[in-house]
């Protein structure tokens, strides 16, 4: 498994309701997406960073998703370009019951 942390940082605060709206509107395409186990939309306490965290089955699927087109699209949505970090998932706990 591989984790991907996508961070959108800016000097002004993100509006929490706007980030929640983005999460609600963009949730659908990720539901049932092949190779994606988990995705979260997050906002840090200061409001200066919005973060999305993904867990993928493998690195190939993760890297295939984050195309230049996707990066351009999310830059337009959040208003700032993302920093994308690929992380090796060495352990995972799932208490969802699914």
PDB file of N, CA, C and O in Angstrom, residues 17-30 41 77:
ATOM      1  N   UNK A  17     -16.029  26.240   5.486  1.00  0.00           N
ATOM      2  CA  UNK A  17     -17.243  25.840   4.774  1.00  0.00           C
ATOM      3  C   UNK A  17     -16.970  25.598   3.295  1.00  0.00           C
ATOM      4  O   UNK A  17     -17.567  24.717   2.679  1.00  0.00           O
ATOM      5  N   UNK A  18     -16.050  26.370   2.707  1.00  0.00           N
ATOM      6  CA  UNK A  18     -15.698  26.160   1.301  1.00  0.00           C
ATOM      7  C   UNK A  18     -14.983  24.823   1.110  1.00  0.00           C
ATOM      8  O   UNK A  18     -15.257  24.097   0.149  1.00  0.00           O
ATOM      9  N   UNK A  19     -14.070  24.483   2.039  1.00  0.00           N
ATOM     10  CA  UNK A  19     -13.372  23.195   1.943  1.00  0.00           C
ATOM     11  C   UNK A  19     -14.359  22.048   2.158  1.00  0.00           C
ATOM     12  O   UNK A  19     -14.305  21.032   1.462  1.00  0.00           O
ATOM     13  N   UNK A  20     -15.296  22.205   3.090  1.00  0.00           N
ATOM     14  CA  UNK A  20     -16.323  21.177   3.306  1.00  0.00           C
ATOM     15  C   UNK A  20     -17.197  21.005   2.064  1.00  0.00           C
ATOM     16  O   UNK A  20     -17.575  19.886   1.704  1.00  0.00           O
ATOM     17  N   UNK A  21     -17.489  22.103   1.385  1.00  0.00           N
ATOM     18  CA  UNK A  21     -18.279  22.034   0.150  1.00  0.00           C
ATOM     19  C   UNK A  21     -17.507  21.285  -0.934  1.00  0.00           C
ATOM     20  O   UNK A  21     -18.067  20.449  -1.643  1.00  0.00           O
ATOM     21  N   UNK A  22     -16.218  21.593  -1.061  1.00  0.00           N
ATOM     22  CA  UNK A  22     -15.374  20.878  -2.025  1.00  0.00           C
ATOM     23  C   UNK A  22     -15.408  19.391  -1.739  1.00  0.00           C
ATOM     24  O   UNK A  22     -15.594  18.567  -2.636  1.00  0.00           O
ATOM     25  N   UNK A  23     -15.252  19.021  -0.468  1.00  0.00           N
ATOM     26  CA  UNK A  23     -15.261  17.609  -0.077  1.00  0.00           C
ATOM     27  C   UNK A  23     -16.587  16.944  -0.457  1.00  0.00           C
ATOM     28  O   UNK A  23     -16.600  15.831  -0.985  1.00  0.00           O
ATOM     29  N   UNK A  24     -17.684  17.630  -0.203  1.00  0.00           N
ATOM     30  CA  UNK A  24     -18.992  17.076  -0.542  1.00  0.00           C
ATOM     31  C   UNK A  24     -19.189  16.904  -2.032  1.00  0.00           C
ATOM     32  O   UNK A  24     -19.718  15.894  -2.497  1.00  0.00           O
ATOM     33  N   UNK A  25     -18.749  17.888  -2.798  1.00  0.00           N
ATOM     34  CA  UNK A  25     -18.930  17.845  -4.248  1.00  0.00           C
ATOM     35  C   UNK A  25     -18.004  16.853  -4.928  1.00  0.00           C
ATOM     36  O   UNK A  25     -18.356  16.276  -5.955  1.00  0.00           O
ATOM     37  N   UNK A  26     -16.812  16.654  -4.374  1.00  0.00           N
ATOM     38  CA  UNK A  26     -15.831  15.791  -5.033  1.00  0.00           C
ATOM     39  C   UNK A  26     -15.810  14.369  -4.486  1.00  0.00           C
ATOM     40  O   UNK A  26     -15.046  13.534  -4.981  1.00  0.00           O
ATOM     41  N   UNK A  27     -16.619  14.078  -3.519  1.00  0.00           N
ATOM     42  CA  UNK A  27     -16.644  12.742  -2.918  1.00  0.00           C
ATOM     43  C   UNK A  27     -17.060  11.660  -3.913  1.00  0.00           C
ATOM     44  O   UNK A  27     -16.452  10.600  -3.992  1.00  0.00           O
ATOM     45  N   UNK A  28     -18.079  11.925  -4.670  1.00  0.00           N
ATOM     46  CA  UNK A  28     -18.668  10.935  -5.569  1.00  0.00           C
ATOM     47  C   UNK A  28     -17.701  10.223  -6.496  1.00  0.00           C
ATOM     48  O   UNK A  28     -17.704   8.990  -6.566  1.00  0.00           O
ATOM     49  N   UNK A  29     -16.864  10.948  -7.224  1.00  0.00           N
ATOM     50  CA  UNK A  29     -15.958  10.262  -8.156  1.00  0.00           C
ATOM     51  C   UNK A  29     -14.981   9.292  -7.485  1.00  0.00           C
ATOM     52  O   UNK A  29     -14.476   8.381  -8.128  1.00  0.00           O
ATOM     53  N   UNK A  30     -14.724   9.484  -6.193  1.00  0.00           N
ATOM     54  CA  UNK A  30     -13.774   8.616  -5.495  1.00  0.00           C
ATOM     55  C   UNK A  30     -14.420   7.359  -4.923  1.00  0.00           C
ATOM     56  O   UNK A  30     -13.734   6.380  -4.640  1.00  0.00           O
ATOM     57  N   UNK A  41     -10.553  14.363   3.293  1.00  0.00           N
ATOM     58  CA  UNK A  41     -10.384  15.790   3.053  1.00  0.00           C
ATOM     59  C   UNK A  41     -10.179  16.415   4.432  1.00  0.00           C
ATOM     60  O   UNK A  41     -11.013  16.225   5.317  1.00  0.00           O
ATOM     61  N   UNK A  77      -9.297  24.445  -8.193  1.00  0.00           N
ATOM     62  CA  UNK A  77     -10.319  24.295  -7.153  1.00  0.00           C
ATOM     63  C   UNK A  77      -9.877  24.955  -5.849  1.00  0.00           C
ATOM     64  O   UNK A  77     -10.648  25.678  -5.216  1.00  0.00           O
TER      65      UNK A  77
END
